[in-house]
Tab-separated table of C-alpha atoms in Angstrom:
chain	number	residue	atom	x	y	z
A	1071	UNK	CA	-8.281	-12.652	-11.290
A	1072	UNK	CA	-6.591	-12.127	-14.801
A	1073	UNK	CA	-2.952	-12.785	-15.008
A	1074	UNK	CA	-1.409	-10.219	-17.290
A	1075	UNK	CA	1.725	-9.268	-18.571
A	1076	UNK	CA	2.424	-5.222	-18.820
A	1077	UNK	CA	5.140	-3.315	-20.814
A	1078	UNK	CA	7.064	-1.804	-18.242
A	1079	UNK	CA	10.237	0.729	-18.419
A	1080	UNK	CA	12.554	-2.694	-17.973
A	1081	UNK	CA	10.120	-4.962	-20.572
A	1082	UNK	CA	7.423	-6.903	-19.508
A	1083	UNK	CA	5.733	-6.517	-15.858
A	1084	UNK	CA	4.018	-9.414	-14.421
A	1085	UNK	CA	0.341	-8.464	-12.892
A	1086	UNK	CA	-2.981	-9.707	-11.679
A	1087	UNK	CA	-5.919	-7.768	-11.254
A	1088	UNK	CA	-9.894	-7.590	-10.167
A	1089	UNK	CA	-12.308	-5.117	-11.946
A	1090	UNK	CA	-15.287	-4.635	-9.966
A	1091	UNK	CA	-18.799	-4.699	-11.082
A	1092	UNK	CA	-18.874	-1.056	-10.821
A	1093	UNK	CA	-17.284	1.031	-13.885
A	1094	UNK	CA	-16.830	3.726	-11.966
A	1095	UNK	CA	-15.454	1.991	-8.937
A	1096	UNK	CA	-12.134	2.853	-6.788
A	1097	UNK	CA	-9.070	1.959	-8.112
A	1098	UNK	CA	-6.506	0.746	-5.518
A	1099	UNK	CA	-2.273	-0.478	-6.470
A	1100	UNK	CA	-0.591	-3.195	-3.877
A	1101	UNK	CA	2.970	-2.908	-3.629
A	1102	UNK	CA	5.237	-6.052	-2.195
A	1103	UNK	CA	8.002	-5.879	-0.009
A	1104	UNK	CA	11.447	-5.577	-0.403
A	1105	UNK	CA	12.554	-8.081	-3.729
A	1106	UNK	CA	15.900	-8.607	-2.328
A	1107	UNK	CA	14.285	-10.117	0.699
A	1108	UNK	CA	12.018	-12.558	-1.092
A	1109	UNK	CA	8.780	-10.317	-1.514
A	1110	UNK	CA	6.539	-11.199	-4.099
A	1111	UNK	CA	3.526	-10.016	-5.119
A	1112	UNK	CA	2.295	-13.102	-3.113
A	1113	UNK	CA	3.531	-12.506	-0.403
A	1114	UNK	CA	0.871	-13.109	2.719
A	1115	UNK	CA	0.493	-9.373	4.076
A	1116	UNK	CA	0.144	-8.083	0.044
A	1117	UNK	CA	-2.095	-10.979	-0.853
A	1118	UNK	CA	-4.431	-10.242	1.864
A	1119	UNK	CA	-4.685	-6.338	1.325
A	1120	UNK	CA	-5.706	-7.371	-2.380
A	1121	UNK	CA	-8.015	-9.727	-1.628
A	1122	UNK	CA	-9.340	-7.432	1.254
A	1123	UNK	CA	-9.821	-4.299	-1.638
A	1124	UNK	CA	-11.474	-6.619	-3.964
A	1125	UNK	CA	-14.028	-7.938	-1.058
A	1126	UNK	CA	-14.866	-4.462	-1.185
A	1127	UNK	CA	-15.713	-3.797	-4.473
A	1128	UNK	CA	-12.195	-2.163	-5.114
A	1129	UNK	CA	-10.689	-2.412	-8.454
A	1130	UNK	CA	-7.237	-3.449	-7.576
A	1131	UNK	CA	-3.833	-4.812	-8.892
A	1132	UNK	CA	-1.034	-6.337	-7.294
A	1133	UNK	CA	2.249	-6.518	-9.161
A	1134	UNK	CA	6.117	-8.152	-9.169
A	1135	UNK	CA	8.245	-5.734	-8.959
A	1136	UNK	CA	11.209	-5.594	-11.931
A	1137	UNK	CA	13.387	-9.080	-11.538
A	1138	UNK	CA	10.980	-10.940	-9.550
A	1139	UNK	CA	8.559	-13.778	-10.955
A	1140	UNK	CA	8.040	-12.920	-14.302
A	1141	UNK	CA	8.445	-9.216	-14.546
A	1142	UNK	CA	11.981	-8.779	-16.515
A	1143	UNK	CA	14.278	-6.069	-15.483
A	1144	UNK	CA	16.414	-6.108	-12.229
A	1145	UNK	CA	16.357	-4.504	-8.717
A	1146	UNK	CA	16.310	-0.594	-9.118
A	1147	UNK	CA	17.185	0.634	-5.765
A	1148	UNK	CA	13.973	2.078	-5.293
A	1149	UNK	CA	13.676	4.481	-7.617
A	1150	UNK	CA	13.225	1.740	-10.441
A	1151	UNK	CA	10.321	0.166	-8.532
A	1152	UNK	CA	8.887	3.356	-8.050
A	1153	UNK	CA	8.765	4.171	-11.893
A	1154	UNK	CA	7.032	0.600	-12.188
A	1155	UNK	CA	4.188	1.416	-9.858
A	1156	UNK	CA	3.838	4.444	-12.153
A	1157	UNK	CA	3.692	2.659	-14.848
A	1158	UNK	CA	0.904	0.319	-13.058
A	1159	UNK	CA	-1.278	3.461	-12.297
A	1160	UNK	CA	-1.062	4.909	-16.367
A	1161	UNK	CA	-2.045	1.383	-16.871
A	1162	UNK	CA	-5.126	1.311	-14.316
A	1163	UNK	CA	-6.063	5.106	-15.587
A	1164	UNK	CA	-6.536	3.504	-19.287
A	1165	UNK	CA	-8.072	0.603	-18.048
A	1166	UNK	CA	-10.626	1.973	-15.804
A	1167	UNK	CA	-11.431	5.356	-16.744
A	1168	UNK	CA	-14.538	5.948	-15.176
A	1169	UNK	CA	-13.066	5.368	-11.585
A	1170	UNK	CA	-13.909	7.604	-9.020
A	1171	UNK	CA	-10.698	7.438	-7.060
A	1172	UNK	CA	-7.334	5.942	-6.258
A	1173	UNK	CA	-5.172	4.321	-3.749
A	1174	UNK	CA	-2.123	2.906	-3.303
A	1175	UNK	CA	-0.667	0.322	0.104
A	1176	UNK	CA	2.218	-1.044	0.689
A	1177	UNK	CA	3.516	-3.295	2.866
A	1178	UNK	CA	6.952	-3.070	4.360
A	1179	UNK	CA	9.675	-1.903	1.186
A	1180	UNK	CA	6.286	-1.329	-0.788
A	1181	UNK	CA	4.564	1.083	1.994
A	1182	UNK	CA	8.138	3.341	1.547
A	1183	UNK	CA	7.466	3.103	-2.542
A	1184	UNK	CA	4.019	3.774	-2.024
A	1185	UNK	CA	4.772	6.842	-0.035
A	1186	UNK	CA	6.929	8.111	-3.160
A	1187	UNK	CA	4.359	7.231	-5.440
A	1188	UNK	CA	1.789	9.918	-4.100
A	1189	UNK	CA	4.398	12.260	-3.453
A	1190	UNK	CA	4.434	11.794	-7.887
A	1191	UNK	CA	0.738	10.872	-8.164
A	1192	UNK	CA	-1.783	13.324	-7.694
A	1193	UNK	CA	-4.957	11.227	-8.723
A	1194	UNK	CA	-3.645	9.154	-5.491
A	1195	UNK	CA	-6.184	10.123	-2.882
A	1196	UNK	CA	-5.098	8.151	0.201
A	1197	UNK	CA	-3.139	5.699	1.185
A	1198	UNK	CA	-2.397	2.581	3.746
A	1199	UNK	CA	1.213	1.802	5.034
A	1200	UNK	CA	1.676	-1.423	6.303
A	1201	UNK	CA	5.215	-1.314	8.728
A	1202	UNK	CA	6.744	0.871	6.913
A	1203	UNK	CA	10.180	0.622	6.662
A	1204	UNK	CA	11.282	4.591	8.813
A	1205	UNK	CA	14.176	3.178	10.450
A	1206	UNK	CA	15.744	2.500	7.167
A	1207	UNK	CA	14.556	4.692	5.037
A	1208	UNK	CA	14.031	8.440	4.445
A	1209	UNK	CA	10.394	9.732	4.695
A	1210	UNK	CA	11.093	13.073	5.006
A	1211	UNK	CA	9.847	13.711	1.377
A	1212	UNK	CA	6.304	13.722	3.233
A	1213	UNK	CA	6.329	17.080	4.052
A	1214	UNK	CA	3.972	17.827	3.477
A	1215	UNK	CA	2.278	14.746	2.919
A	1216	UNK	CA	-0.590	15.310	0.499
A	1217	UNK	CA	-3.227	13.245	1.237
A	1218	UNK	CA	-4.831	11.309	4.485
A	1219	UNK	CA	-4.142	7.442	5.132
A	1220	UNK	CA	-3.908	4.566	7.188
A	1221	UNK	CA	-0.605	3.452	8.583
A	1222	UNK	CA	-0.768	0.140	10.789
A	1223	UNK	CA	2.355	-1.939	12.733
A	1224	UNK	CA	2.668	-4.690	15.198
A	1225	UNK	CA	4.161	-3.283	18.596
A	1226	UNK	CA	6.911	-6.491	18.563
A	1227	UNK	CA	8.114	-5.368	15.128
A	1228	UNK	CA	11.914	-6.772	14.734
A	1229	UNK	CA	12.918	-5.550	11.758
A	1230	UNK	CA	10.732	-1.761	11.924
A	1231	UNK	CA	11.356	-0.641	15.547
A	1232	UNK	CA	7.606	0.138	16.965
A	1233	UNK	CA	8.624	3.801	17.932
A	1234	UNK	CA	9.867	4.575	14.206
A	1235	UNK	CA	6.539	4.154	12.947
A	1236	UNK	CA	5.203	5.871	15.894
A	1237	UNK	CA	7.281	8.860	15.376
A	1238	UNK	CA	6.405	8.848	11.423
A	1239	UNK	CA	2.590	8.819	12.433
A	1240	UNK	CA	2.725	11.732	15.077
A	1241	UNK	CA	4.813	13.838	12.183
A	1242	UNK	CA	2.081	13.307	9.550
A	1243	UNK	CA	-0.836	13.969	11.931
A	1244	UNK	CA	0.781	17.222	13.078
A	1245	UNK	CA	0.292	18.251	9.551
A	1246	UNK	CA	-2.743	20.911	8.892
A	1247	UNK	CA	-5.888	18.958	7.311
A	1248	UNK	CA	-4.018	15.566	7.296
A	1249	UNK	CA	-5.338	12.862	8.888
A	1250	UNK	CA	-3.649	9.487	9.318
A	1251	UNK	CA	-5.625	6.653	11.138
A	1252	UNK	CA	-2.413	4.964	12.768
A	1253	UNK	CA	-3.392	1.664	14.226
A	1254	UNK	CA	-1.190	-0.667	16.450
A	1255	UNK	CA	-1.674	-4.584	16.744
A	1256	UNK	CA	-0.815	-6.149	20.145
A	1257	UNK	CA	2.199	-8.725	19.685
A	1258	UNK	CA	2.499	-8.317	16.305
A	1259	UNK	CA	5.892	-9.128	14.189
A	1260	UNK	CA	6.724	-7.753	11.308
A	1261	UNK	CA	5.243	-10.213	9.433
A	1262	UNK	CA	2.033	-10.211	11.425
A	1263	UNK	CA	2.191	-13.895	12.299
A	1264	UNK	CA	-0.717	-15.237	14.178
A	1265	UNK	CA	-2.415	-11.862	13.548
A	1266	UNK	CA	-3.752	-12.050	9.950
A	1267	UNK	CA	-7.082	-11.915	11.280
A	1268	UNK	CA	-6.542	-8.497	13.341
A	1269	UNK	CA	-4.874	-7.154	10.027
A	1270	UNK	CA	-7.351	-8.244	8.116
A	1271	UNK	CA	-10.136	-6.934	10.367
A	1272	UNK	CA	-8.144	-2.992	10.984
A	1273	UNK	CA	-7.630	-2.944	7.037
A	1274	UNK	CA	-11.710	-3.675	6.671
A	1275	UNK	CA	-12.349	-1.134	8.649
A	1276	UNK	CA	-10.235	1.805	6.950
A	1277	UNK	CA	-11.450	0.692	3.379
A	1278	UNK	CA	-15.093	0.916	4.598
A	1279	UNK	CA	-14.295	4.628	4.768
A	1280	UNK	CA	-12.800	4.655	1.417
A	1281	UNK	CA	-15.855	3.462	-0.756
A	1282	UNK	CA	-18.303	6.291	-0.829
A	1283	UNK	CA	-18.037	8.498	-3.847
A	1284	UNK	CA	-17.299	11.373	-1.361
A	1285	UNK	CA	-14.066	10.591	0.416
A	1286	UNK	CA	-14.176	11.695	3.514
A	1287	UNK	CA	-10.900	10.528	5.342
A	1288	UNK	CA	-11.838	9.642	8.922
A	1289	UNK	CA	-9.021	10.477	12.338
A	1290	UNK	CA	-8.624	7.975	14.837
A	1291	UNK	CA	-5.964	6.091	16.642
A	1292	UNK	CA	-7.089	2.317	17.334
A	1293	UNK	CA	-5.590	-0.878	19.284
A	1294	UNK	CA	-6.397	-4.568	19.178
Protein backbone atom coordinates (compact mmCIF):
# COMPACT_ATOMS: atom_id res chain seq x y z
CA UNK A 1 0.00 0.00 0.00
CA UNK A 2 2.34 2.90 -1.24
CA UNK A 3 1.93 6.19 0.41
CA UNK A 4 2.32 8.88 -2.20
CA UNK A 5 2.21 12.38 -2.51
CA UNK A 6 0.40 13.83 -5.91
CA UNK A 7 0.56 17.38 -7.46
CA UNK A 8 -2.80 18.49 -7.20
CA UNK A 9 -4.59 21.91 -8.47
CA UNK A 10 -3.97 23.26 -4.59
CA UNK A 11 -0.11 21.56 -4.36
CA UNK A 12 0.53 18.36 -3.12
CA UNK A 13 -2.35 15.57 -2.62
CA UNK A 14 -1.83 12.97 -0.10
CA UNK A 15 -2.67 9.22 -1.52
CA UNK A 16 -2.32 5.52 -1.03
CA UNK A 17 -2.85 3.02 -3.49
CA UNK A 18 -2.88 -0.98 -4.50
CA UNK A 19 -1.90 -2.11 -8.08
CA UNK A 20 -3.08 -5.47 -8.70
CA UNK A 21 -1.23 -8.29 -10.18
CA UNK A 22 -3.11 -7.81 -13.28
CA UNK A 23 -1.84 -4.88 -15.74
CA UNK A 24 -4.82 -4.67 -17.23
CA UNK A 25 -6.95 -4.81 -14.14
CA UNK A 26 -10.00 -2.38 -13.03
CA UNK A 27 -9.21 0.74 -11.78
CA UNK A 28 -11.50 1.94 -8.94
CA UNK A 29 -11.17 5.94 -6.89
CA UNK A 30 -12.55 6.07 -3.02
CA UNK A 31 -13.77 9.29 -2.05
CA UNK A 32 -14.12 10.29 1.95
CA UNK A 33 -16.74 12.07 3.50
CA UNK A 34 -17.39 15.42 4.18
CA UNK A 35 -13.67 17.19 5.46
CA UNK A 36 -15.45 19.66 7.50
CA UNK A 37 -16.95 16.82 9.44
CA UNK A 38 -13.75 14.95 10.18
CA UNK A 39 -13.61 12.54 7.04
CA UNK A 40 -10.45 11.25 6.13
CA UNK A 41 -9.38 9.07 3.76
CA UNK A 42 -9.38 6.67 6.81
CA UNK A 43 -12.27 6.94 7.70
CA UNK A 44 -14.01 3.27 8.56
CA UNK A 45 -16.79 3.10 5.70
CA UNK A 46 -13.85 4.46 2.95
CA UNK A 47 -11.20 2.22 4.42
CA UNK A 48 -13.29 -0.77 4.06
CA UNK A 49 -14.55 -0.11 0.38
CA UNK A 50 -10.66 0.10 -0.44
CA UNK A 51 -9.66 -2.70 1.17
CA UNK A 52 -12.85 -4.54 -0.17
CA UNK A 53 -11.69 -3.39 -4.14
CA UNK A 54 -8.24 -4.48 -3.51
CA UNK A 55 -9.49 -8.10 -2.08
CA UNK A 56 -10.77 -8.20 -5.42
CA UNK A 57 -8.05 -7.68 -7.50
CA UNK A 58 -9.12 -3.94 -8.05
CA UNK A 59 -6.52 -1.40 -8.62
CA UNK A 60 -7.64 1.26 -6.29
CA UNK A 61 -6.73 4.61 -4.52
CA UNK A 62 -8.09 6.33 -1.70
CA UNK A 63 -7.22 9.97 -1.21
CA UNK A 64 -7.41 13.23 1.44
CA UNK A 65 -9.22 15.54 0.08
CA UNK A 66 -7.47 19.34 -0.22
CA UNK A 67 -6.75 20.58 3.66
CA UNK A 68 -7.00 17.33 5.26
CA UNK A 69 -3.91 15.11 6.44
CA UNK A 70 -1.32 15.99 4.27
CA UNK A 71 -2.90 17.10 1.08
CA UNK A 72 -2.29 21.13 1.08
CA UNK A 73 -4.98 23.35 -0.17
CA UNK A 74 -8.26 24.13 1.77
CA UNK A 75 -11.98 23.10 1.67
CA UNK A 76 -13.42 23.90 -1.90
CA UNK A 77 -17.06 23.71 -1.43
CA UNK A 78 -17.34 20.86 -3.53
CA UNK A 79 -16.38 21.85 -6.59
CA UNK A 80 -12.60 21.96 -5.41
CA UNK A 81 -12.80 18.34 -4.24
CA UNK A 82 -14.32 17.42 -7.29
CA UNK A 83 -11.38 18.83 -9.48
CA UNK A 84 -9.06 16.71 -7.03
CA UNK A 85 -10.73 13.42 -7.77
CA UNK A 86 -10.07 14.46 -11.38
CA UNK A 87 -6.91 14.97 -10.88
CA UNK A 88 -6.69 11.36 -9.05
CA UNK A 89 -8.24 9.65 -12.19
CA UNK A 90 -5.48 11.56 -14.92
CA UNK A 91 -3.19 10.22 -12.35
CA UNK A 92 -4.58 6.46 -12.30
CA UNK A 93 -5.01 6.74 -16.38
CA UNK A 94 -1.00 7.35 -16.52
CA UNK A 95 -0.35 4.98 -14.02
CA UNK A 96 -2.26 2.08 -15.18
CA UNK A 97 -2.81 2.28 -18.73
CA UNK A 98 -3.66 -1.02 -19.64
CA UNK A 99 -6.82 -1.07 -17.32
CA UNK A 100 -9.83 -2.36 -18.57
CA UNK A 101 -12.22 -0.15 -16.67
CA UNK A 102 -13.05 2.37 -14.00
CA UNK A 103 -14.98 3.16 -10.96
CA UNK A 104 -15.46 5.55 -8.60
CA UNK A 105 -17.55 5.20 -4.61
CA UNK A 106 -18.13 7.39 -2.29
CA UNK A 107 -19.28 7.39 0.90
CA UNK A 108 -21.50 10.04 2.36
CA UNK A 109 -19.99 13.89 1.01
CA UNK A 110 -17.74 11.59 -1.30
CA UNK A 111 -20.80 9.45 -2.90
CA UNK A 112 -22.33 13.28 -3.91
CA UNK A 113 -18.56 14.09 -5.45
CA UNK A 114 -18.46 10.87 -6.93
CA UNK A 115 -21.75 11.39 -8.62
CA UNK A 116 -20.19 14.71 -10.21
CA UNK A 117 -17.21 13.02 -11.12
CA UNK A 118 -18.95 10.67 -13.77
CA UNK A 119 -21.22 13.24 -14.74
CA UNK A 120 -17.23 14.78 -15.99
CA UNK A 121 -15.66 11.33 -16.46
CA UNK A 122 -16.56 9.29 -19.21
CA UNK A 123 -13.94 6.38 -18.78
CA UNK A 124 -16.08 6.05 -15.34
CA UNK A 125 -18.13 2.96 -16.01
CA UNK A 126 -20.13 2.50 -12.79
CA UNK A 127 -20.32 3.50 -9.67
CA UNK A 128 -21.27 2.71 -5.75
CA UNK A 129 -22.90 5.41 -3.45
CA UNK A 130 -22.62 4.81 -0.02
CA UNK A 131 -25.61 7.20 1.92
CA UNK A 132 -25.44 9.64 -0.18
CA UNK A 133 -25.95 12.83 1.03
CA UNK A 134 -29.88 13.78 -1.27
CA UNK A 135 -31.34 15.59 1.49
CA UNK A 136 -28.61 18.08 1.35
CA UNK A 137 -27.50 18.15 -1.74
CA UNK A 138 -28.58 18.55 -5.39
CA UNK A 139 -28.50 15.36 -7.58
CA UNK A 140 -30.46 16.48 -10.15
CA UNK A 141 -27.35 16.76 -12.46
CA UNK A 142 -28.07 12.85 -12.90
CA UNK A 143 -30.31 13.17 -15.50
CA UNK A 144 -29.58 11.35 -17.12
CA UNK A 145 -27.28 9.45 -15.18
CA UNK A 146 -24.77 7.79 -17.49
CA UNK A 147 -23.80 4.75 -16.25
CA UNK A 148 -25.30 1.77 -13.85
CA UNK A 149 -24.25 1.48 -10.02
CA UNK A 150 -24.75 0.44 -6.67
CA UNK A 151 -26.24 2.77 -4.13
CA UNK A 152 -26.57 1.23 -0.47
CA UNK A 153 -28.04 3.03 3.06
CA UNK A 154 -28.97 1.94 6.48
CA UNK A 155 -32.88 2.34 7.01
CA UNK A 156 -32.06 4.30 10.66
CA UNK A 157 -29.94 6.83 8.77
CA UNK A 158 -29.89 10.21 11.05
CA UNK A 159 -28.15 12.41 9.19
CA UNK A 160 -29.49 11.02 5.26
CA UNK A 161 -33.25 10.49 5.84
CA UNK A 162 -33.90 6.69 4.51
CA UNK A 163 -36.65 7.93 2.00
CA UNK A 164 -34.13 10.54 0.32
CA UNK A 165 -32.04 7.87 -0.84
CA UNK A 166 -35.02 5.89 -1.65
CA UNK A 167 -36.46 8.52 -3.79
CA UNK A 168 -32.86 9.13 -5.54
CA UNK A 169 -32.77 5.27 -6.34
CA UNK A 170 -36.40 4.96 -7.85
CA UNK A 171 -35.40 8.29 -10.11
CA UNK A 172 -32.24 6.64 -11.50
CA UNK A 173 -33.86 3.23 -12.10
CA UNK A 174 -36.73 4.88 -13.99
CA UNK A 175 -34.06 5.88 -16.37
CA UNK A 176 -33.97 3.81 -19.90
CA UNK A 177 -30.95 1.15 -19.78
CA UNK A 178 -29.85 2.26 -16.24
CA UNK A 179 -29.65 0.00 -13.71
CA UNK A 180 -28.88 0.79 -10.07
CA UNK A 181 -28.65 -2.18 -7.55
CA UNK A 182 -30.06 -0.12 -4.45
CA UNK A 183 -29.56 -2.13 -1.33
CA UNK A 184 -30.93 -1.33 2.23
CA UNK A 185 -29.27 -2.58 5.60
CA UNK A 186 -31.67 -3.29 8.51
CA UNK A 187 -30.84 -0.82 11.54
CA UNK A 188 -28.21 0.74 10.01
CA UNK A 189 -26.86 4.46 10.99
CA UNK A 190 -25.24 6.51 8.98
CA UNK A 191 -22.15 5.38 9.95
CA UNK A 192 -23.06 1.73 9.67
CA UNK A 193 -22.16 0.90 13.26
CA UNK A 194 -22.43 -2.68 14.22
CA UNK A 195 -23.02 -3.40 10.50
CA UNK A 196 -19.54 -3.37 8.89
CA UNK A 197 -19.91 -6.87 8.22
CA UNK A 198 -23.37 -6.51 6.19
CA UNK A 199 -21.57 -3.55 4.30
CA UNK A 200 -18.83 -5.33 3.75
CA UNK A 201 -20.67 -8.46 2.57
CA UNK A 202 -23.49 -6.15 0.00
CA UNK A 203 -20.26 -4.25 -1.36
CA UNK A 204 -18.61 -7.99 -2.16
CA UNK A 205 -21.31 -8.83 -3.83
CA UNK A 206 -21.72 -5.76 -6.36
CA UNK A 207 -17.86 -5.79 -7.11
CA UNK A 208 -18.11 -9.53 -8.00
CA UNK A 209 -20.15 -8.20 -10.92
CA UNK A 210 -17.67 -5.62 -11.73
CA UNK A 211 -14.52 -7.85 -12.47
CA UNK A 212 -15.15 -9.56 -15.74
CA UNK A 213 -13.65 -7.84 -18.71
CA UNK A 214 -17.27 -7.55 -20.05
CA UNK A 215 -19.22 -5.36 -17.68
CA UNK A 216 -22.35 -6.38 -17.51
CA UNK A 217 -24.18 -4.24 -14.77
CA UNK A 218 -26.60 -6.54 -12.95
CA UNK A 219 -30.60 -5.04 -11.50
CA UNK A 220 -31.68 -6.02 -8.26
CA UNK A 221 -33.02 -4.57 -5.10
CA UNK A 222 -31.60 -6.52 -1.90
CA UNK A 223 -32.17 -6.42 2.09
CA UNK A 224 -30.20 -7.77 5.00
Amino acid sequence: MPEILISGPEGRIEARYHAAEDPSAPVALVLHPHPLHGGTMNNKVAYLTYKMFSDKGFNVMRFNFRGVGQSEGSYGDGEGELTDAAAMIDWLQSTFPNARSYFVAGFSFGAWIAMQLLMRRPEVQGFIAIAPPANKYDFSFLAPCPVSGMIIHGDKDEIVPYSHVEQLADRLSKQRGLYIDFRTIHDADHFFRDKMEKLACHLSEHMESLISPEYQPIKMVANM
